[in-house]
Amino acid sequence: NRLIKRFEDEKSNEIQELKNEIKDLKSRALVNPKKITDKQVNEVKELRALGLSYRKIAERTSLGTTTICRIINGEYE
């Protein structure tokens, strides 16, 4: 009986720790959204230099057109 109770308590603690970790990760994801890498910035600039539109660059890079615009305007320098 005591062994079962101890096992249940340990599992309950583990579950609570995991829930807390998930909550922490979710809150950080909202504060710190996906970062744009230097490689992505360079790729966008190269594609733009080749004459591609923001929309075409977005399609090729899986980034949004607003992000493309921001990269081109130097917000990710």
N, CA, C and O atoms as a Maestro MAE file, in Angstrom:
{
 s_m_m2io_version
 :::
 2.0.0
}

f_m_ct {
 s_m_title
 :::
 protein
 m_atom[308] {
  # First column is atom index #
  i_m_mmod_type
  r_m_x_coord
  r_m_y_coord
  r_m_z_coord
  i_m_residue_number
  s_m_chain_name
  s_m_pdb_residue_name
  s_m_pdb_atom_name
  i_m_atomic_number
  :::
  1 25 0.814 -1.201 0.000 1 A "ASN " " N  " 7
  2 3 0.000 0.000 0.000 1 A "ASN " " CA " 6
  3 2 0.861 1.269 0.000 1 A "ASN " " C  " 6
  4 15 0.647 2.188 -0.790 1 A "ASN " " O  " 8
  5 25 1.842 1.288 0.914 2 A "ARG " " N  " 7
  6 3 2.712 2.454 0.977 2 A "ARG " " CA " 6
  7 2 3.545 2.590 -0.299 2 A "ARG " " C  " 6
  8 15 3.813 3.698 -0.764 2 A "ARG " " O  " 8
  9 25 3.948 1.452 -0.855 3 A "LEU " " N  " 7
  10 3 4.728 1.467 -2.105 3 A "LEU " " CA " 6
  11 2 3.903 2.048 -3.244 3 A "LEU " " C  " 6
  12 15 4.408 2.851 -4.029 3 A "LEU " " O  " 8
  13 25 2.677 1.660 -3.337 4 A "ILE " " N  " 7
  14 3 1.782 2.166 -4.373 4 A "ILE " " CA " 6
  15 2 1.568 3.668 -4.192 4 A "ILE " " C  " 6
  16 15 1.602 4.430 -5.158 4 A "ILE " " O  " 8
  17 25 1.348 4.080 -2.952 5 A "LYS " " N  " 7
  18 3 1.147 5.509 -2.666 5 A "LYS " " CA " 6
  19 2 2.392 6.309 -3.038 5 A "LYS " " C  " 6
  20 15 2.285 7.383 -3.631 5 A "LYS " " O  " 8
  21 25 3.572 5.794 -2.696 6 A "ARG " " N  " 7
  22 3 4.826 6.485 -3.024 6 A "ARG " " CA " 6
  23 2 5.004 6.585 -4.531 6 A "ARG " " C  " 6
  24 15 5.401 7.628 -5.050 6 A "ARG " " O  " 8
  25 25 4.708 5.496 -5.231 7 A "PHE " " N  " 7
  26 3 4.812 5.491 -6.693 7 A "PHE " " CA " 6
  27 2 3.856 6.517 -7.301 7 A "PHE " " C  " 6
  28 15 4.242 7.256 -8.207 7 A "PHE " " O  " 8
  29 25 2.628 6.570 -6.821 8 A "GLU " " N  " 7
  30 3 1.641 7.537 -7.318 8 A "GLU " " CA " 6
  31 2 2.084 8.970 -7.045 8 A "GLU " " C  " 6
  32 15 1.901 9.847 -7.889 8 A "GLU " " O  " 8
  33 25 2.660 9.211 -5.882 9 A "ASP " " N  " 7
  34 3 3.155 10.551 -5.544 9 A "ASP " " CA " 6
  35 2 4.293 10.962 -6.471 9 A "ASP " " C  " 6
  36 15 4.344 12.098 -6.942 9 A "ASP " " O  " 8
  37 25 5.208 10.024 -6.727 10 A "GLU " " N  " 7
  38 3 6.339 10.321 -7.610 10 A "GLU " " CA " 6
  39 2 5.843 10.640 -9.016 10 A "GLU " " C  " 6
  40 15 6.314 11.591 -9.641 10 A "GLU " " O  " 8
  41 25 4.913 9.864 -9.507 11 A "LYS " " N  " 7
  42 3 4.356 10.103 -10.841 11 A "LYS " " CA " 6
  43 2 3.622 11.436 -10.895 11 A "LYS " " C  " 6
  44 15 3.726 12.172 -11.876 11 A "LYS " " O  " 8
  45 25 2.891 11.736 -9.851 12 A "SER " " N  " 7
  46 3 2.176 13.006 -9.782 12 A "SER " " CA " 6
  47 2 3.163 14.175 -9.809 12 A "SER " " C  " 6
  48 15 2.922 15.177 -10.483 12 A "SER " " O  " 8
  49 25 4.258 14.051 -9.086 13 A "ASN " " N  " 7
  50 3 5.290 15.096 -9.086 13 A "ASN " " CA " 6
  51 2 5.923 15.254 -10.465 13 A "ASN " " C  " 6
  52 15 6.134 16.373 -10.935 13 A "ASN " " O  " 8
  53 25 6.222 14.132 -11.107 14 A "GLU " " N  " 7
  54 3 6.799 14.178 -12.458 14 A "GLU " " CA " 6
  55 2 5.849 14.858 -13.435 14 A "GLU " " C  " 6
  56 15 6.270 15.679 -14.250 14 A "GLU " " O  " 8
  57 25 4.588 14.522 -13.353 15 A "ILE " " N  " 7
  58 3 3.589 15.122 -14.241 15 A "ILE " " CA " 6
  59 2 3.505 16.623 -13.997 15 A "ILE " " C  " 6
  60 15 3.428 17.401 -14.948 15 A "ILE " " O  " 8
  61 25 3.518 17.032 -12.745 16 A "GLN " " N  " 7
  62 3 3.460 18.461 -12.429 16 A "GLN " " CA " 6
  63 2 4.697 19.195 -12.940 16 A "GLN " " C  " 6
  64 15 4.587 20.304 -13.463 16 A "GLN " " O  " 8
  65 25 5.867 18.587 -12.795 17 A "GLU " " N  " 7
  66 3 7.104 19.191 -13.306 17 A "GLU " " CA " 6
  67 2 7.039 19.361 -14.823 17 A "GLU " " C  " 6
  68 15 7.453 20.393 -15.350 17 A "GLU " " O  " 8
  69 25 6.525 18.358 -15.523 18 A "LEU " " N  " 7
  70 3 6.396 18.446 -16.977 18 A "LEU " " CA " 6
  71 2 5.402 19.530 -17.383 18 A "LEU " " C  " 6
  72 15 5.639 20.269 -18.338 18 A "LEU " " O  " 8
  73 25 4.303 19.619 -16.662 19 A "LYS " " N  " 7
  74 3 3.325 20.677 -16.944 19 A "LYS " " CA " 6
  75 2 3.937 22.058 -16.751 19 A "LYS " " C  " 6
  76 15 3.701 22.965 -17.550 19 A "LYS " " O  " 8
  77 25 4.729 22.219 -15.684 20 A "ASN " " N  " 7
  78 3 5.394 23.496 -15.432 20 A "ASN " " CA " 6
  79 2 6.392 23.818 -16.542 20 A "ASN " " C  " 6
  80 15 6.499 24.965 -16.976 20 A "ASN " " O  " 8
  81 25 7.116 22.809 -16.992 21 A "GLU " " N  " 7
  82 3 8.088 23.017 -18.071 21 A "GLU " " CA " 6
  83 2 7.390 23.411 -19.371 21 A "GLU " " C  " 6
  84 15 7.859 24.300 -20.082 21 A "GLU " " O  " 8
  85 25 6.285 22.761 -19.681 22 A "ILE " " N  " 7
  86 3 5.512 23.103 -20.879 22 A "ILE " " CA " 6
  87 2 5.001 24.538 -20.784 22 A "ILE " " C  " 6
  88 15 5.071 25.293 -21.754 22 A "ILE " " O  " 8
  89 25 4.493 24.907 -19.625 23 A "LYS " " N  " 7
  90 3 3.999 26.274 -19.417 23 A "LYS " " CA " 6
  91 2 5.118 27.288 -19.619 23 A "LYS " " C  " 6
  92 15 4.914 28.325 -20.250 23 A "LYS " " O  " 8
  93 25 6.296 26.990 -19.087 24 A "ASP " " N  " 7
  94 3 7.447 27.880 -19.234 24 A "ASP " " CA " 6
  95 2 7.859 28.011 -20.695 24 A "ASP " " C  " 6
  96 15 8.130 29.114 -21.169 24 A "ASP " " O  " 8
  97 25 7.906 26.896 -21.406 25 A "LEU " " N  " 7
  98 3 8.293 26.926 -22.813 25 A "LEU " " CA " 6
  99 2 7.286 27.703 -23.657 25 A "LEU " " C  " 6
  100 15 7.668 28.453 -24.554 25 A "LEU " " O  " 8
  101 25 6.009 27.523 -23.369 26 A "LYS " " N  " 7
  102 3 4.975 28.265 -24.102 26 A "LYS " " CA " 6
  103 2 5.109 29.755 -23.870 26 A "LYS " " C  " 6
  104 15 4.977 30.540 -24.809 26 A "LYS " " O  " 8
  105 25 5.369 30.161 -22.634 27 A "SER " " N  " 7
  106 3 5.481 31.591 -22.344 27 A "SER " " CA " 6
  107 2 6.719 32.180 -23.014 27 A "SER " " C  " 6
  108 15 6.683 33.316 -23.488 27 A "SER " " O  " 8
  109 25 7.804 31.426 -23.058 28 A "ARG " " N  " 7
  110 3 9.013 31.931 -23.719 28 A "ARG " " CA " 6
  111 2 8.826 32.003 -25.227 28 A "ARG " " C  " 6
  112 15 9.386 32.886 -25.877 28 A "ARG " " O  " 8
  113 25 8.051 31.092 -25.785 29 A "ALA " " N  " 7
  114 3 7.808 31.107 -27.234 29 A "ALA " " CA " 6
  115 2 7.051 32.372 -27.625 29 A "ALA " " C  " 6
  116 15 7.288 32.932 -28.695 29 A "ALA " " O  " 8
  117 25 6.155 32.817 -26.775 30 A "LEU " " N  " 7
  118 3 5.403 34.026 -27.075 30 A "LEU " " CA " 6
  119 2 6.278 35.271 -26.950 30 A "LEU " " C  " 6
  120 15 6.109 36.231 -27.703 30 A "LEU " " O  " 8
  121 25 7.207 35.255 -26.006 31 A "VAL " " N  " 7
  122 3 8.083 36.398 -25.789 31 A "VAL " " CA " 6
  123 2 9.211 36.417 -26.814 31 A "VAL " " C  " 6
  124 15 9.647 37.485 -27.244 31 A "VAL " " O  " 8
  125 25 9.677 35.252 -27.201 32 A "ASN " " N  " 7
  126 3 10.837 35.135 -28.069 32 A "ASN " " CA " 6
  127 2 10.483 34.308 -29.307 32 A "ASN " " C  " 6
  128 15 10.806 33.122 -29.375 32 A "ASN " " O  " 8
  129 25 9.821 34.930 -30.281 33 A "PRO " " N  " 7
  130 3 9.410 34.174 -31.454 33 A "PRO " " CA " 6
  131 2 10.603 33.696 -32.279 33 A "PRO " " C  " 6
  132 15 11.751 34.053 -32.012 33 A "PRO " " O  " 8
  133 25 10.308 32.899 -33.265 34 A "LYS " " N  " 7
  134 3 11.328 32.320 -34.127 34 A "LYS " " CA " 6
  135 2 12.318 33.381 -34.615 34 A "LYS " " C  " 6
  136 15 11.926 34.449 -35.086 34 A "LYS " " O  " 8
  137 25 13.578 33.068 -34.493 35 A "LYS " " N  " 7
  138 3 14.623 33.982 -34.932 35 A "LYS " " CA " 6
  139 2 14.933 33.745 -36.407 35 A "LYS " " C  " 6
  140 15 14.831 32.628 -36.913 35 A "LYS " " O  " 8
  141 25 15.308 34.817 -37.074 36 A "ILE " " N  " 7
  142 3 15.730 34.729 -38.464 36 A "ILE " " CA " 6
  143 2 17.244 34.560 -38.461 36 A "ILE " " C  " 6
  144 15 17.954 35.336 -37.822 36 A "ILE " " O  " 8
  145 25 17.739 33.558 -39.165 37 A "THR " " N  " 7
  146 3 19.175 33.296 -39.170 37 A "THR " " CA " 6
  147 2 19.885 34.192 -40.182 37 A "THR " " C  " 6
  148 15 19.266 34.726 -41.102 37 A "THR " " O  " 8
  149 25 21.178 34.344 -39.996 38 A "ASP " " N  " 7
  150 3 21.995 35.105 -40.945 38 A "ASP " " CA " 6
  151 2 21.928 34.479 -42.337 38 A "ASP " " C  " 6
  152 15 21.926 35.178 -43.350 38 A "ASP " " O  " 8
  153 25 21.873 33.157 -42.361 39 A "LYS " " N  " 7
  154 3 21.785 32.453 -43.647 39 A "LYS " " CA " 6
  155 2 20.496 32.841 -44.381 39 A "LYS " " C  " 6
  156 15 20.512 33.074 -45.590 39 A "LYS " " O  " 8
  157 25 19.383 32.910 -43.644 40 A "GLN " " N  " 7
  158 3 18.112 33.306 -44.250 40 A "GLN " " CA " 6
  159 2 18.170 34.753 -44.750 40 A "GLN " " C  " 6
  160 15 17.677 35.063 -45.834 40 A "GLN " " O  " 8
  161 25 18.772 35.627 -43.955 41 A "VAL " " N  " 7
  162 3 18.895 37.029 -44.357 41 A "VAL " " CA " 6
  163 2 19.680 37.134 -45.660 41 A "VAL " " C  " 6
  164 15 19.276 37.842 -46.582 41 A "VAL " " O  " 8
  165 25 20.802 36.425 -45.727 42 A "ASN " " N  " 7
  166 3 21.629 36.458 -46.935 42 A "ASN " " CA " 6
  167 2 20.885 35.895 -48.139 42 A "ASN " " C  " 6
  168 15 20.967 36.441 -49.239 42 A "ASN " " O  " 8
  169 25 20.160 34.798 -47.925 43 A "GLU " " N  " 7
  170 3 19.400 34.188 -49.018 43 A "GLU " " CA " 6
  171 2 18.347 35.160 -49.555 43 A "GLU " " C  " 6
  172 15 18.189 35.305 -50.767 43 A "GLU " " O  " 8
  173 25 17.632 35.823 -48.649 44 A "VAL " " N  " 7
  174 3 16.600 36.777 -49.058 44 A "VAL " " CA " 6
  175 2 17.224 37.904 -49.873 44 A "VAL " " C  " 6
  176 15 16.700 38.282 -50.921 44 A "VAL " " O  " 8
  177 25 18.337 38.435 -49.392 45 A "LYS " " N  " 7
  178 3 18.997 39.538 -50.099 45 A "LYS " " CA " 6
  179 2 19.508 39.105 -51.471 45 A "LYS " " C  " 6
  180 15 19.434 39.864 -52.437 45 A "LYS " " O  " 8
  181 25 20.024 37.883 -51.548 46 A "GLU " " N  " 7
  182 3 20.496 37.369 -52.848 46 A "GLU " " CA " 6
  183 2 19.333 37.212 -53.825 46 A "GLU " " C  " 6
  184 15 19.447 37.577 -54.995 46 A "GLU " " O  " 8
  185 25 18.226 36.674 -53.349 47 A "LEU " " N  " 7
  186 3 17.059 36.482 -54.211 47 A "LEU " " CA " 6
  187 2 16.502 37.827 -54.675 47 A "LEU " " C  " 6
  188 15 16.078 37.971 -55.822 47 A "LEU " " O  " 8
  189 25 16.508 38.800 -53.779 48 A "ARG " " N  " 7
  190 3 16.019 40.131 -54.155 48 A "ARG " " CA " 6
  191 2 16.948 40.768 -55.192 48 A "ARG " " C  " 6
  192 15 16.494 41.429 -56.126 48 A "ARG " " O  " 8
  193 25 18.249 40.560 -55.013 49 A "ALA " " N  " 7
  194 3 19.227 41.096 -55.965 49 A "ALA " " CA " 6
  195 2 19.040 40.472 -57.350 49 A "ALA " " C  " 6
  196 15 19.368 41.086 -58.365 49 A "ALA " " O  " 8
  197 25 18.512 39.254 -57.380 50 A "LEU " " N  " 7
  198 3 18.233 38.590 -58.651 50 A "LEU " " CA " 6
  199 2 16.934 39.083 -59.277 50 A "LEU " " C  " 6
  200 15 16.583 38.697 -60.393 50 A "LEU " " O  " 8
  201 25 16.223 39.942 -58.545 51 A "GLY " " N  " 7
  202 3 15.016 40.544 -59.098 51 A "GLY " " CA " 6
  203 2 13.716 39.878 -58.701 51 A "GLY " " C  " 6
  204 15 12.665 40.216 -59.245 51 A "GLY " " O  " 8
  205 25 13.757 38.944 -57.772 52 A "LEU " " N  " 7
  206 3 12.524 38.274 -57.361 52 A "LEU " " CA " 6
  207 2 11.667 39.209 -56.507 52 A "LEU " " C  " 6
  208 15 12.184 40.043 -55.763 52 A "LEU " " O  " 8
  209 25 10.361 39.052 -56.630 53 A "SER " " N  " 7
  210 3 9.425 39.843 -55.827 53 A "SER " " CA " 6
  211 2 9.416 39.318 -54.394 53 A "SER " " C  " 6
  212 15 9.878 38.210 -54.118 53 A "SER " " O  " 8
  213 25 8.881 40.138 -53.486 54 A "TYR " " N  " 7
  214 3 8.778 39.710 -52.090 54 A "TYR " " CA " 6
  215 2 7.968 38.419 -51.983 54 A "TYR " " C  " 6
  216 15 8.312 37.521 -51.215 54 A "TYR " " O  " 8
  217 25 6.904 38.338 -52.752 55 A "ARG " " N  " 7
  218 3 6.043 37.156 -52.704 55 A "ARG " " CA " 6
  219 2 6.784 35.904 -53.163 55 A "ARG " " C  " 6
  220 15 6.662 34.848 -52.543 55 A "ARG " " O  " 8
  221 25 7.550 36.016 -54.245 56 A "LYS " " N  " 7
  222 3 8.317 34.868 -54.741 56 A "LYS " " CA " 6
  223 2 9.392 34.451 -53.744 56 A "LYS " " C  " 6
  224 15 9.638 33.262 -53.539 56 A "LYS " " O  " 8
  225 25 10.028 35.442 -53.129 57 A "ILE " " N  " 7
  226 3 11.043 35.137 -52.115 57 A "ILE " " CA " 6
  227 2 10.383 34.427 -50.932 57 A "ILE " " C  " 6
  228 15 10.928 33.463 -50.395 57 A "ILE " " O  " 8
  229 25 9.222 34.905 -50.539 58 A "ALA " " N  " 7
  230 3 8.491 34.283 -49.433 58 A "ALA " " CA " 6
  231 2 8.153 32.835 -49.749 58 A "ALA " " C  " 6
  232 15 8.283 31.967 -48.887 58 A "ALA " " O  " 8
  233 25 7.728 32.569 -50.956 59 A "GLU " " N  " 7
  234 3 7.395 31.205 -51.361 59 A "GLU " " CA " 6
  235 2 8.622 30.301 -51.286 59 A "GLU " " C  " 6
  236 15 8.533 29.161 -50.830 59 A "GLU " " O  " 8
  237 25 9.768 30.812 -51.736 60 A "ARG " " N  " 7
  238 3 10.992 30.004 -51.764 60 A "ARG " " CA " 6
  239 2 11.602 29.783 -50.384 60 A "ARG " " C  " 6
  240 15 12.224 28.750 -50.137 60 A "ARG " " O  " 8
  241 25 11.428 30.745 -49.490 61 A "THR " " N  " 7
  242 3 12.094 30.668 -48.188 61 A "THR " " CA " 6
  243 2 11.183 30.258 -47.042 61 A "THR " " C  " 6
  244 15 11.659 30.018 -45.932 61 A "THR " " O  " 8
  245 25 9.888 30.174 -47.292 62 A "SER " " N  " 7
  246 3 8.890 29.857 -46.258 62 A "SER " " CA " 6
  247 2 8.832 30.926 -45.164 62 A "SER " " C  " 6
  248 15 8.457 30.641 -44.027 62 A "SER " " O  " 8
  249 25 9.202 32.145 -45.515 63 A "LEU " " N  " 7
  250 3 9.066 33.286 -44.614 63 A "LEU " " CA " 6
  251 2 7.900 34.126 -45.110 63 A "LEU " " C  " 6
  252 15 7.509 34.032 -46.273 63 A "LEU " " O  " 8
  253 25 7.350 34.941 -44.234 64 A "GLY " " N  " 7
  254 3 6.253 35.813 -44.634 64 A "GLY " " CA " 6
  255 2 6.746 37.016 -45.418 64 A "GLY " " C  " 6
  256 15 7.910 37.406 -45.323 64 A "GLY " " O  " 8
  257 25 5.841 37.597 -46.196 65 A "THR " " N  " 7
  258 3 6.226 38.768 -46.996 65 A "THR " " CA " 6
  259 2 6.612 39.951 -46.108 65 A "THR " " C  " 6
  260 15 7.477 40.742 -46.482 65 A "THR " " O  " 8
  261 25 5.990 40.080 -44.949 66 A "THR " " N  " 7
  262 3 6.360 41.151 -44.027 66 A "THR " " CA " 6
  263 2 7.789 40.944 -43.533 66 A "THR " " C  " 6
  264 15 8.557 41.901 -43.427 66 A "THR " " O  " 8
  265 25 8.139 39.712 -43.236 67 A "THR " " N  " 7
  266 3 9.500 39.403 -42.807 67 A "THR " " CA " 6
  267 2 10.487 39.703 -43.931 67 A "THR " " C  " 6
  268 15 11.567 40.241 -43.688 67 A "THR " " O  " 8
  269 25 10.115 39.357 -45.150 68 A "ILE " " N  " 7
  270 3 10.977 39.646 -46.307 68 A "ILE " " CA " 6
  271 2 11.204 41.151 -46.402 68 A "ILE " " C  " 6
  272 15 12.333 41.607 -46.586 68 A "ILE " " O  " 8
  273 25 10.142 41.905 -46.278 69 A "CYS " " N  " 7
  274 3 10.230 43.366 -46.330 69 A "CYS " " CA " 6
  275 2 11.156 43.887 -45.235 69 A "CYS " " C  " 6
  276 15 11.985 44.762 -45.484 69 A "CYS " " O  " 8
  277 25 11.021 43.360 -44.050 70 A "ARG " " N  " 7
  278 3 11.863 43.796 -42.935 70 A "ARG " " CA " 6
  279 2 13.334 43.463 -43.178 70 A "ARG " " C  " 6
  280 15 14.215 44.261 -42.858 70 A "ARG " " O  " 8
  281 25 13.593 42.299 -43.737 71 A "ILE " " N  " 7
  282 3 14.974 41.918 -44.041 71 A "ILE " " CA " 6
  283 2 15.558 42.872 -45.074 71 A "ILE " " C  " 6
  284 15 16.668 43.376 -44.906 71 A "ILE " " O  " 8
  285 25 14.808 43.117 -46.141 72 A "ILE " " N  " 7
  286 3 15.276 43.995 -47.213 72 A "ILE " " CA " 6
  287 2 15.522 45.410 -46.674 72 A "ILE " " C  " 6
  288 15 16.453 46.087 -47.109 72 A "ILE " " O  " 8
  289 25 14.699 45.848 -45.740 73 A "ASN " " N  " 7
  290 3 14.838 47.203 -45.189 73 A "ASN " " CA " 6
  291 2 15.856 47.285 -44.057 73 A "ASN " " C  " 6
  292 15 16.014 48.336 -43.435 73 A "ASN " " O  " 8
  293 25 16.549 46.175 -43.788 74 A "GLY " " N  " 7
  294 3 17.667 46.210 -42.842 74 A "GLY " " CA " 6
  295 2 17.329 46.006 -41.380 74 A "GLY " " C  " 6
  296 15 18.164 46.283 -40.520 74 A "GLY " " O  " 8
  297 25 16.138 45.534 -41.071 75 A "GLU " " N  " 7
  298 3 15.768 45.332 -39.673 75 A "GLU " " CA " 6
  299 2 16.432 44.119 -39.038 75 A "GLU " " C  " 6
  300 15 16.387 43.959 -37.819 75 A "GLU " " O  " 8
  301 25 17.049 43.263 -39.848 76 A "TYR " " N  " 7
  302 3 17.709 42.072 -39.334 76 A "TYR " " CA " 6
  303 2 19.221 42.140 -39.525 76 A "TYR " " C  " 6
  304 15 19.884 41.114 -39.677 76 A "TYR " " O  " 8
  305 25 19.750 43.339 -39.514 77 A "GLU " " N  " 7
  306 3 21.197 43.528 -39.686 77 A "GLU " " CA " 6
  307 2 21.904 43.229 -38.385 77 A "GLU " " C  " 6
  308 15 23.129 43.327 -38.312 77 A "GLU " " O  " 8
  :::
 }
 m_bond[307] {
  # First column is bond index #
  i_m_from
  i_m_to
  i_m_order
  :::
  1 1 2 1
  2 2 3 1
  3 3 4 2
  4 3 5 1
  5 5 6 1
  6 6 7 1
  7 7 8 2
  8 7 9 1
  9 9 10 1
  10 10 11 1
  11 11 12 2
  12 11 13 1
  13 13 14 1
  14 14 15 1
  15 15 16 2
  16 15 17 1
  17 17 18 1
  18 18 19 1
  19 19 20 2
  20 19 21 1
  21 21 22 1
  22 22 23 1
  23 23 24 2
  24 23 25 1
  25 25 26 1
  26 26 27 1
  27 27 28 2
  28 27 29 1
  29 29 30 1
  30 30 31 1
  31 31 32 2
  32 31 33 1
  33 33 34 1
  34 34 35 1
  35 35 36 2
  36 35 37 1
  37 37 38 1
  38 38 39 1
  39 39 40 2
  40 39 41 1
  41 41 42 1
  42 42 43 1
  43 43 44 2
  44 43 45 1
  45 45 46 1
  46 46 47 1
  47 47 48 2
  48 47 49 1
  49 49 50 1
  50 50 51 1
  51 51 52 2
  52 51 53 1
  53 53 54 1
  54 54 55 1
  55 55 56 2
  56 55 57 1
  57 57 58 1
  58 58 59 1
  59 59 60 2
  60 59 61 1
  61 61 62 1
  62 62 63 1
  63 63 64 2
  64 63 65 1
  65 65 66 1
  66 66 67 1
  67 67 68 2
  68 67 69 1
  69 69 70 1
  70 70 71 1
  71 71 72 2
  72 71 73 1
  73 73 74 1
  74 74 75 1
  75 75 76 2
  76 75 77 1
  77 77 78 1
  78 78 79 1
  79 79 80 2
  80 79 81 1
  81 81 82 1
  82 82 83 1
  83 83 84 2
  84 83 85 1
  85 85 86 1
  86 86 87 1
  87 87 88 2
  88 87 89 1
  89 89 90 1
  90 90 91 1
  91 91 92 2
  92 91 93 1
  93 93 94 1
  94 94 95 1
  95 95 96 2
  96 95 97 1
  97 97 98 1
  98 98 99 1
  99 99 100 2
  100 99 101 1
  101 101 102 1
  102 102 103 1
  103 103 104 2
  104 103 105 1
  105 105 106 1
  106 106 107 1
  107 107 108 2
  108 107 109 1
  109 109 110 1
  110 110 111 1
  111 111 112 2
  112 111 113 1
  113 113 114 1
  114 114 115 1
  115 115 116 2
  116 115 117 1
  117 117 118 1
  118 118 119 1
  119 119 120 2
  120 119 121 1
  121 121 122 1
  122 122 123 1
  123 123 124 2
  124 123 125 1
  125 125 126 1
  126 126 127 1
  127 127 128 2
  128 127 129 1
  129 129 130 1
  130 130 131 1
  131 131 132 2
  132 131 133 1
  133 133 134 1
  134 134 135 1
  135 135 136 2
  136 135 137 1
  137 137 138 1
  138 138 139 1
  139 139 140 2
  140 139 141 1
  141 141 142 1
  142 142 143 1
  143 143 144 2
  144 143 145 1
  145 145 146 1
  146 146 147 1
  147 147 148 2
  148 147 149 1
  149 149 150 1
  150 150 151 1
  151 151 152 2
  152 151 153 1
  153 153 154 1
  154 154 155 1
  155 155 156 2
  156 155 157 1
  157 157 158 1
  158 158 159 1
  159 159 160 2
  160 159 161 1
  161 161 162 1
  162 162 163 1
  163 163 164 2
  164 163 165 1
  165 165 166 1
  166 166 167 1
  167 167 168 2
  168 167 169 1
  169 169 170 1
  170 170 171 1
  171 171 172 2
  172 171 173 1
  173 173 174 1
  174 174 175 1
  175 175 176 2
  176 175 177 1
  177 177 178 1
  178 178 179 1
  179 179 180 2
  180 179 181 1
  181 181 182 1
  182 182 183 1
  183 183 184 2
  184 183 185 1
  185 185 186 1
  186 186 187 1
  187 187 188 2
  188 187 189 1
  189 189 190 1
  190 190 191 1
  191 191 192 2
  192 191 193 1
  193 193 194 1
  194 194 195 1
  195 195 196 2
  196 195 197 1
  197 197 198 1
  198 198 199 1
  199 199 200 2
  200 199 201 1
  201 201 202 1
  202 202 203 1
  203 203 204 2
  204 203 205 1
  205 205 206 1
  206 206 207 1
  207 207 208 2
  208 207 209 1
  209 209 210 1
  210 210 211 1
  211 211 212 2
  212 211 213 1
  213 213 214 1
  214 214 215 1
  215 215 216 2
  216 215 217 1
  217 217 218 1
  218 218 219 1
  219 219 220 2
  220 219 221 1
  221 221 222 1
  222 222 223 1
  223 223 224 2
  224 223 225 1
  225 225 226 1
  226 226 227 1
  227 227 228 2
  228 227 229 1
  229 229 230 1
  230 230 231 1
  231 231 232 2
  232 231 233 1
  233 233 234 1
  234 234 235 1
  235 235 236 2
  236 235 237 1
  237 237 238 1
  238 238 239 1
  239 239 240 2
  240 239 241 1
  241 241 242 1
  242 242 243 1
  243 243 244 2
  244 243 245 1
  245 245 246 1
  246 246 247 1
  247 247 248 2
  248 247 249 1
  249 249 250 1
  250 250 251 1
  251 251 252 2
  252 251 253 1
  253 253 254 1
  254 254 255 1
  255 255 256 2
  256 255 257 1
  257 257 258 1
  258 258 259 1
  259 259 260 2
  260 259 261 1
  261 261 262 1
  262 262 263 1
  263 263 264 2
  264 263 265 1
  265 265 266 1
  266 266 267 1
  267 267 268 2
  268 267 269 1
  269 269 270 1
  270 270 271 1
  271 271 272 2
  272 271 273 1
  273 273 274 1
  274 274 275 1
  275 275 276 2
  276 275 277 1
  277 277 278 1
  278 278 279 1
  279 279 280 2
  280 279 281 1
  281 281 282 1
  282 282 283 1
  283 283 284 2
  284 283 285 1
  285 285 286 1
  286 286 287 1
  287 287 288 2
  288 287 289 1
  289 289 290 1
  290 290 291 1
  291 291 292 2
  292 291 293 1
  293 293 294 1
  294 294 295 1
  295 295 296 2
  296 295 297 1
  297 297 298 1
  298 298 299 1
  299 299 300 2
  300 299 301 1
  301 301 302 1
  302 302 303 1
  303 303 304 2
  304 303 305 1
  305 305 306 1
  306 306 307 1
  307 307 308 2
  :::
 }
}
